Amino acid sequence: MKKIASLLATLVLGLGLQAAAFAQSVAPDTLVKGVTDDVIAIVRQDKAIQSGDTRKAVDLVESKVLPYFDFAHMTRLAVGKDWRQATPEQKAALTQEFKNLLVRTYSNALTQYRNQQIDFKPLKAKPEDTDVVVRTEVRQPGAKPVQIDYSLDKQGDSWKVYDVMVAGVSLVTNYRDSFGQEVRAGGIDGLIKSLKDKNKQLETTVSAKK
């Protein structure tokens, strides 16, 4: 998980979209590549984020990234079969807390960005496809290249991310085992409480860095 978390900054950079109109008018691979360049430029000029200002990184994620994630889909994948036993209220709470967890995790990772180079692979998809994978490779000095694949589905005229594979490991379903353990120990409400506790801990860390 530590290795995966250290690469999450790339996910944020790749999906920090600048305008909804852009997201609705281009192919998913063009979208990811275009906005990567835009957001990298912002981060490279933001000394506060580079110095570890997690609060500012959170603000960046919330304003530029959140609209382009399907958090309900992501949470459903992470919870797995236990999702079916949750009430609508519990599903809403799970989605909110999981979103908060991912935002804070991505934001912490964003402050670790250190000029990684991102290579984009040709998109293997048909024009009529509504579920695609955008494949990239991240190269870092002194380390082996790491493959990061973005899973997106088309919703209306726009594309939204619902999972990311880092070195073959799904960032979303990677939570499934631990979530299942929480449900077996304390039910859906136990999982919600666990997520809230984790978010409080992360919020304390963010506050301490202000």
XYZ file of C-alpha atoms in Angstrom:
210
model
C 0.000 0.000 0.000
C 2.885 2.386 0.716
C 4.187 1.960 -2.820
C 0.706 2.446 -4.237
C 0.093 5.559 -2.134
C 3.355 7.090 -3.320
C 2.073 6.863 -6.888
C -1.385 8.263 -6.263
C -0.101 11.738 -7.045
C 0.066 10.647 -10.661
C -3.610 9.771 -10.542
C -4.442 13.239 -9.276
C -2.258 14.885 -11.876
C -3.771 12.806 -14.632
C -7.321 13.662 -13.663
C -7.221 17.238 -12.383
C -9.541 18.427 -15.108
C -9.732 22.096 -16.025
C -13.230 22.358 -17.489
C -16.303 20.177 -17.853
C -16.675 21.212 -21.475
C -13.267 19.741 -22.237
C -14.212 16.488 -20.529
C -17.311 16.227 -22.673
C -15.674 16.896 -26.027
C -12.639 14.620 -26.264
C -11.740 10.952 -26.211
C -10.781 9.585 -22.769
C -7.093 9.131 -23.609
C -6.830 12.625 -25.040
C -8.596 13.922 -21.961
C -6.210 12.279 -19.513
C -3.122 13.350 -21.460
C -4.257 16.930 -21.947
C -5.157 17.607 -18.348
C -2.010 15.887 -17.087
C 0.089 18.582 -18.742
C -2.117 21.348 -17.334
C -2.083 20.163 -13.735
C 1.603 19.257 -13.696
C 2.307 22.840 -14.692
C 0.243 24.063 -11.726
C 1.936 21.783 -9.216
C 5.418 22.632 -10.465
C 4.696 26.304 -9.797
C 3.018 25.788 -6.425
C 5.747 25.902 -3.802
C 3.266 25.333 -0.971
C 2.156 21.940 -2.321
C 5.744 20.979 -3.069
C 6.621 21.839 0.547
C 3.947 19.502 1.905
C 0.929 21.787 2.310
C -1.672 19.010 2.362
C -4.558 21.389 2.982
C -3.808 23.205 -0.250
C -3.468 19.866 -2.021
C -6.903 18.869 -0.673
C -8.368 22.103 -2.050
C -6.838 21.318 -5.443
C -8.264 17.796 -5.472
C -11.703 18.942 -4.372
C -11.942 21.689 -6.978
C -10.305 19.976 -9.957
C -10.741 16.220 -9.537
C -13.916 15.315 -7.644
C -16.386 16.127 -10.450
C -14.783 13.501 -12.648
C -14.888 10.514 -10.301
C -17.853 8.172 -9.937
C -17.538 7.655 -6.194
C -20.731 5.610 -5.904
C -19.350 3.130 -8.430
C -15.943 3.121 -6.732
C -17.474 2.493 -3.310
C -19.671 -0.294 -4.651
C -16.602 -2.013 -6.094
C -14.633 -1.578 -2.868
C -17.394 -2.914 -0.607
C -18.141 -5.818 -2.940
C -20.921 -8.280 -2.113
C -21.605 -6.597 1.224
C -22.937 -3.576 -0.676
C -26.200 -5.440 -1.268
C -27.024 -5.580 2.437
C -26.582 -1.848 2.989
C -29.607 0.439 3.222
C -29.796 3.512 0.966
C -28.746 5.659 3.941
C -25.785 3.402 4.674
C -24.755 3.411 1.005
C -24.791 7.213 1.011
C -22.692 7.311 4.189
C -20.224 4.743 2.845
C -19.817 6.677 -0.392
C -19.213 9.947 1.438
C -16.660 8.500 3.840
C -14.835 6.531 1.141
C -14.693 9.666 -0.988
C -13.204 11.589 1.935
C -10.636 8.832 2.477
C -9.554 8.805 -1.158
C -9.388 12.601 -1.368
C -7.142 12.845 1.683
C -4.985 9.921 0.545
C -4.552 11.417 -2.938
C -3.819 14.831 -1.438
C -1.085 13.477 0.819
C 0.448 11.736 -2.193
C 0.208 14.855 -4.346
C 2.678 16.657 -2.080
C 5.200 13.923 -2.959
C 5.235 14.730 -6.688
C 8.838 14.944 -7.900
C 8.932 15.374 -11.677
C 7.861 11.897 -12.704
C 7.554 11.427 -16.460
C 4.314 9.971 -17.797
C 4.137 8.061 -21.068
C 0.723 7.417 -22.617
C -0.036 4.216 -24.492
C -2.292 4.069 -27.589
C -5.935 3.627 -26.637
C -7.269 0.215 -27.631
C -10.983 0.910 -27.944
C -13.711 1.219 -30.526
C -15.536 4.520 -31.086
C -18.758 3.016 -29.740
C -17.181 1.700 -26.518
C -18.517 3.170 -23.298
C -16.084 1.465 -20.909
C -12.386 1.899 -21.635
C -8.943 1.658 -20.071
C -6.374 4.412 -20.577
C -2.915 2.941 -20.067
C 0.100 4.938 -18.934
C 3.603 4.284 -17.690
C 5.255 6.397 -15.019
C 9.013 6.702 -15.063
C 10.891 7.917 -12.004
C 14.628 8.455 -11.562
C 16.278 5.436 -9.955
C 13.169 3.244 -10.105
C 11.539 0.814 -12.487
C 8.683 2.166 -14.636
C 5.255 1.605 -13.120
C 2.129 0.993 -15.184
C -0.974 2.941 -14.186
C -4.247 2.125 -15.949
C -7.345 4.304 -15.651
C -10.772 2.672 -15.984
C -13.406 5.094 -17.228
C -17.007 4.738 -18.280
C -19.092 7.074 -20.373
C -22.021 8.770 -18.678
C -23.965 10.818 -21.146
C -21.431 12.937 -23.007
C -18.708 12.773 -20.368
C -16.255 10.228 -19.010
C -15.774 9.360 -15.334
C -13.124 7.333 -13.556
C -14.280 4.394 -11.472
C -11.010 2.541 -10.828
C -7.257 2.762 -11.251
C -4.787 -0.100 -11.551
C -1.286 0.590 -10.223
C 1.233 -2.080 -11.225
C -1.664 -4.460 -11.763
C -3.317 -3.725 -8.408
C -6.750 -2.087 -8.286
C -6.728 0.878 -5.930
C -10.443 0.423 -5.323
C -10.768 -3.329 -4.899
C -7.546 -3.357 -2.874
C -9.741 -2.139 -0.004
C -12.192 -5.028 -0.371
C -10.543 -7.474 2.026
C -10.207 -4.948 4.847
C -13.742 -3.670 4.262
C -15.043 -7.239 4.395
C -13.300 -7.788 7.713
C -14.861 -4.631 9.115
C -18.333 -5.731 7.994
C -17.909 -9.181 9.511
C -16.771 -7.644 12.786
C -19.305 -4.840 13.124
C -21.683 -4.848 10.186
C -22.104 -2.025 7.686
C -22.303 0.511 10.514
C -18.976 -0.793 11.808
C -17.383 -0.163 8.414
C -18.825 3.353 8.307
C -17.438 4.067 11.779
C -14.021 2.701 10.784
C -13.911 4.975 7.735
C -14.956 7.970 9.810
C -12.192 7.232 12.318
C -9.591 6.987 9.547
C -10.767 10.267 8.063
C -10.527 11.977 11.445
C -6.950 10.761 11.783
C -6.092 12.047 8.314
C -7.803 15.363 9.048
C -5.692 15.714 12.182
C -2.588 15.121 10.085
C -3.698 17.785 7.600
C -4.414 20.275 10.398
C -1.005 19.616 11.945
C 0.671 20.583 8.639
C -1.065 23.937 8.358
